[in-house]
GROMACS .gro file of C-alpha atoms in nm:
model
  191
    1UNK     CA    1   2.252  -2.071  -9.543
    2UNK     CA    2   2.347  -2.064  -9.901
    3UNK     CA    3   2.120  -2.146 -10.192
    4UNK     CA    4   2.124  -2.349 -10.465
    5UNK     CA    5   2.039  -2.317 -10.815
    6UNK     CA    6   1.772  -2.477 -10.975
    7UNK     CA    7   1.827  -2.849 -11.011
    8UNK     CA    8   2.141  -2.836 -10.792
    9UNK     CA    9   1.906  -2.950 -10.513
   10UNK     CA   10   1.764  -3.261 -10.740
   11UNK     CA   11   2.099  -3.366 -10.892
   12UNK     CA   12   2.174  -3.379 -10.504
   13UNK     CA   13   1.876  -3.554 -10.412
   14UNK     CA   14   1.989  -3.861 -10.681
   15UNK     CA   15   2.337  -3.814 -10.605
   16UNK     CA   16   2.297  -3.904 -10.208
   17UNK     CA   17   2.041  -4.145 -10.288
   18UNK     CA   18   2.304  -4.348 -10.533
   19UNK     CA   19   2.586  -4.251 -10.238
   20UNK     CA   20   2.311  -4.486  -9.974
   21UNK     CA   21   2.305  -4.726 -10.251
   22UNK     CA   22   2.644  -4.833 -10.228
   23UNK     CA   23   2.598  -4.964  -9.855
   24UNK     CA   24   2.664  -5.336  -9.873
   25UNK     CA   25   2.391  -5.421  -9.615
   26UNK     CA   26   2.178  -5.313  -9.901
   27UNK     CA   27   1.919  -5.171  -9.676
   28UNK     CA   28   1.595  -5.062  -9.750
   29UNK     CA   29   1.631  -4.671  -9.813
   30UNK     CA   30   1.324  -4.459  -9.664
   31UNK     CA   31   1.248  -4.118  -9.773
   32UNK     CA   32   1.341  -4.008  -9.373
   33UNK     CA   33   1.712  -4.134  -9.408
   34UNK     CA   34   1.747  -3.968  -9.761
   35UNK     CA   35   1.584  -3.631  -9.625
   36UNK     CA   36   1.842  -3.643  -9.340
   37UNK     CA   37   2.137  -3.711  -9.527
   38UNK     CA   38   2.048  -3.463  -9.798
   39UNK     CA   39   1.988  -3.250  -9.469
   40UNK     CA   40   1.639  -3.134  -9.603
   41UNK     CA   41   1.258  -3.197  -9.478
   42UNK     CA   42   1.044  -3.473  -9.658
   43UNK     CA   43   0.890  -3.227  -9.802
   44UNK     CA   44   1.105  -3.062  -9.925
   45UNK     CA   45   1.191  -3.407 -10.123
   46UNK     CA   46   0.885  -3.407 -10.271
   47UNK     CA   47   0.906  -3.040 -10.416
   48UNK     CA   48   1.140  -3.191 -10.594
   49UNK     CA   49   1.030  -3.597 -10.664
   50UNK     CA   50   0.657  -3.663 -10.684
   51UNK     CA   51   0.745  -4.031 -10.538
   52UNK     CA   52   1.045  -4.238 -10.441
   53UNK     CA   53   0.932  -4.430 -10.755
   54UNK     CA   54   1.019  -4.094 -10.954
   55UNK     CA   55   1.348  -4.067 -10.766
   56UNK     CA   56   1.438  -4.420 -10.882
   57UNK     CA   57   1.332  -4.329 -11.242
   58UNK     CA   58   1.605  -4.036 -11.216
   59UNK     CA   59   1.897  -4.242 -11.098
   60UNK     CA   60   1.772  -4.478 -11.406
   61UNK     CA   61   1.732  -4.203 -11.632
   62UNK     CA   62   2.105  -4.114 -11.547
   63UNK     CA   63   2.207  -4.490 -11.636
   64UNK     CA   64   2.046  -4.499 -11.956
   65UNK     CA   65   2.155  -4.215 -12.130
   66UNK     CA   66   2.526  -4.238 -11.984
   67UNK     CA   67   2.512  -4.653 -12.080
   68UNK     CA   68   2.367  -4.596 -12.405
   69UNK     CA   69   2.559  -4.250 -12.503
   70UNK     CA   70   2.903  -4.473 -12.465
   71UNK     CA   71   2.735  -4.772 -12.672
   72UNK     CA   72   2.664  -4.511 -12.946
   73UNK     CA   73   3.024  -4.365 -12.930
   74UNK     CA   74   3.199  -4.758 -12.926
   75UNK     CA   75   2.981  -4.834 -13.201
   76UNK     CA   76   3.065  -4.508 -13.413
   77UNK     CA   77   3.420  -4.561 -13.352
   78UNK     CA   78   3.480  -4.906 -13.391
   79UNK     CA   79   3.454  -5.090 -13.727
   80UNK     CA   80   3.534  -5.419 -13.640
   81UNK     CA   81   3.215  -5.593 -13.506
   82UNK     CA   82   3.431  -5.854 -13.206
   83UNK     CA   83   3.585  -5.495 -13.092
   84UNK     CA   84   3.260  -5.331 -13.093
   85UNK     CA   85   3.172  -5.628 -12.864
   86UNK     CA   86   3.487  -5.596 -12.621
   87UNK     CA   87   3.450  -5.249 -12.544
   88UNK     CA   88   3.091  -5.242 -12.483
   89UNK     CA   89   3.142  -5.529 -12.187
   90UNK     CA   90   3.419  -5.375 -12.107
   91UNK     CA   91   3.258  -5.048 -12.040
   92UNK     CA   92   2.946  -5.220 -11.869
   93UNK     CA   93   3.176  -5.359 -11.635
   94UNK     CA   94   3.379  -5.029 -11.578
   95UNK     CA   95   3.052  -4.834 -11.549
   96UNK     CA   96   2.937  -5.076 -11.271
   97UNK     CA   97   3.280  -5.062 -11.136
   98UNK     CA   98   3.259  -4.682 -11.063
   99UNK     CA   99   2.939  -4.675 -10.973
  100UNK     CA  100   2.837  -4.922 -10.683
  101UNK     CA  101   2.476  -4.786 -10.603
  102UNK     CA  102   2.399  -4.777 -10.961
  103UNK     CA  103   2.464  -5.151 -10.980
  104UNK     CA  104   2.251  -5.206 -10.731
  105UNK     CA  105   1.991  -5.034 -10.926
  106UNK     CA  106   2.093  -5.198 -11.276
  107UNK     CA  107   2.064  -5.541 -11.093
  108UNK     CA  108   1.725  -5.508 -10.971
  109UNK     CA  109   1.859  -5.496 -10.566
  110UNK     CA  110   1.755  -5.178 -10.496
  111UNK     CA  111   1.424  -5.193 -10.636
  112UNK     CA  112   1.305  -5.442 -10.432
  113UNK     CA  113   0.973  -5.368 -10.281
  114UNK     CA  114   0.972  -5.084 -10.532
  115UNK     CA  115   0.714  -4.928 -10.766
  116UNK     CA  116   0.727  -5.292 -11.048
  117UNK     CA  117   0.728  -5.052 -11.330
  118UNK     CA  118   1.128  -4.955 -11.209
  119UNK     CA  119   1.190  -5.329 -11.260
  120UNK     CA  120   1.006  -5.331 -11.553
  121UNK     CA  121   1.260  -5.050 -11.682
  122UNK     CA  122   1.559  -5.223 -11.612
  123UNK     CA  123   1.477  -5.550 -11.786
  124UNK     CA  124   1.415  -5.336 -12.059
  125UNK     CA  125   1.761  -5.198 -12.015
  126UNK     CA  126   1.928  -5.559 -11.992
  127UNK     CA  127   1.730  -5.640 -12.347
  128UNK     CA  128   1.867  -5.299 -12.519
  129UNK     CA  129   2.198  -5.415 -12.387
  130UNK     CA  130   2.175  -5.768 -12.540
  131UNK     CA  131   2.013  -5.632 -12.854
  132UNK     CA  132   2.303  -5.403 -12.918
  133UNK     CA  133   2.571  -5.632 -12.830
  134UNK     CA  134   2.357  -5.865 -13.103
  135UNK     CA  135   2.443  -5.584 -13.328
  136UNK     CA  136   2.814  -5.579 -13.282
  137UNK     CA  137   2.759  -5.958 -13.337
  138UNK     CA  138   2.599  -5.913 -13.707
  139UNK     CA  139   2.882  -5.660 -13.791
  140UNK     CA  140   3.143  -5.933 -13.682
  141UNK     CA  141   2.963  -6.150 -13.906
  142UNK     CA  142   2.932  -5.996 -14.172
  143UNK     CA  143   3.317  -5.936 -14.163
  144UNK     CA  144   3.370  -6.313 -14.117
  145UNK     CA  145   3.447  -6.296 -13.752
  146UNK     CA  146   3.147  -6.474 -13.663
  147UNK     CA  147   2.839  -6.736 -13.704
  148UNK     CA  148   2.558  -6.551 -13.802
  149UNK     CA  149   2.371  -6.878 -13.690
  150UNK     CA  150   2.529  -6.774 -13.296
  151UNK     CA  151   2.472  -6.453 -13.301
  152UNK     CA  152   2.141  -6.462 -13.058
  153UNK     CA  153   2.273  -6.695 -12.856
  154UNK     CA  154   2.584  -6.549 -12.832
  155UNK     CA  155   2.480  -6.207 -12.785
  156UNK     CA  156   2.281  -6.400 -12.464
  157UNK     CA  157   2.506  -6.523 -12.328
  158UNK     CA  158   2.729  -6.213 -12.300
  159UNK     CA  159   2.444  -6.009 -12.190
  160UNK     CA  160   2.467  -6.304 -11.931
  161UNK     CA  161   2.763  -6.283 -11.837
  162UNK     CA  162   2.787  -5.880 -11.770
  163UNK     CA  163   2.442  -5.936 -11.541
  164UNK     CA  164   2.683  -6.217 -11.331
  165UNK     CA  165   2.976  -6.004 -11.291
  166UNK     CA  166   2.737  -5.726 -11.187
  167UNK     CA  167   2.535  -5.956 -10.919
  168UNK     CA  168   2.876  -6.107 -10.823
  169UNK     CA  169   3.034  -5.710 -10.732
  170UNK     CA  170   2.732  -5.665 -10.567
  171UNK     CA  171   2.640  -5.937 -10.342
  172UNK     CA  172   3.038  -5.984 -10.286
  173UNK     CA  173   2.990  -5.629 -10.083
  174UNK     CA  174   3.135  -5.432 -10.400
  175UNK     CA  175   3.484  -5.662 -10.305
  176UNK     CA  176   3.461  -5.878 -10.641
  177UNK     CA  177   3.528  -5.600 -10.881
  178UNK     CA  178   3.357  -5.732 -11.234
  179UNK     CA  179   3.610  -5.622 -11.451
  180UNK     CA  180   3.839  -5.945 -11.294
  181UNK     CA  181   3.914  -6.170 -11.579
  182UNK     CA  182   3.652  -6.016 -11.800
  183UNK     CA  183   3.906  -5.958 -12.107
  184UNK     CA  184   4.021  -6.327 -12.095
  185UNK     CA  185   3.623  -6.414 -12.024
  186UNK     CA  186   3.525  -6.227 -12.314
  187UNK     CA  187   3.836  -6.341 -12.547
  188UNK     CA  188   3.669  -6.731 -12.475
  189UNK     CA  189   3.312  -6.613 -12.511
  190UNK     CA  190   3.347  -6.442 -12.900
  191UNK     CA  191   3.626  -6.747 -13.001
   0.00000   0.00000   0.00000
């Protein structure tokens, strides 16, 4: 039997867990199935995870700092406020795109008779979303490219908008890809 480094075992652990994520069925995922997939004990699962709570915060942890990372780099190479905007829906949507499970996870499916604090999380992560797409906004506007006056409701709305093309891939099986139309969405949305 071969072993594995240290955190080779975790980063499995999360990886598997967002792999059963991207069933359709969406069905509940016990600690059991994971262990068997992952081909470990319980146990051995919690050597690693305190709680299945803890194992949702690492799959969210992963989300976060990937999401927000790319926001930082869009923002730092993009002047123009309405492109700042464009690529960071367009990157939600790719993001969910490549990774069904974590969808599930962003939308709030998964964590469904979860610890509340995991849902807790994620609303915080749709509000850090909106706020920096509100950013973008306020550049735009102060370039002239928008109403400073819209900019909440704007930024909203878009937020809005990325959470519907995320439920839509998901409770479409992961067959509605949310990327479909999204350029020509978002060219009506900042007009």
């Amino acid at each position: 039997m071969a072993t594995t480094k240290p955190g080779e075992r975790k980063l499995q652990i999360l990886q598997t867990l967002a792999t059963m994520l991207e069933q359709p069925k969406g069905e509940k995922i016990t600690t059991a199935a994971l262990a068997a997939r992952v081909e470990v004990s319980e146990a051995a699962l919690y050597r690693h995870f305190a709680s299945k709570a803890q194992m949702f915060e690492g799959l969210i942890e992963f989300i976060e700092s990937t999401v927000f990372g790319l926001i930082n780099k869009i923002t730092e190479q993009q002047d123009n406020g309405l492109s700042q905007v464009q690529a960071i829906v367009g990157m939600l949507l790719n993001f969910a795109e490549r990774n069904p499970g974590m969808t599930r996870v962003m939308i709030g499916d998964a964590l469904v008779n979860e610890d509340e604090r995991l849902q807790l999380r994620m609303n915080q992560f749709i509000e850090r979303i909106e706020l920096a797409i509100k950013q973008a906004l306020r550049v735009a506007a102060s370039q002239g490219q928008a109403s400073e006056a819209e900019v909440a409701a704007r930024a909203n709305l878009i937020a809005s908008a990325v959470l519907g093309h995320w439920q839509r891939y998901a409770k479409t099986g992961f067959k509605q890809n949310p990327s479909t139309y999204a350029s020509a969405q978002i060219a009506l949305l900042l007009a």
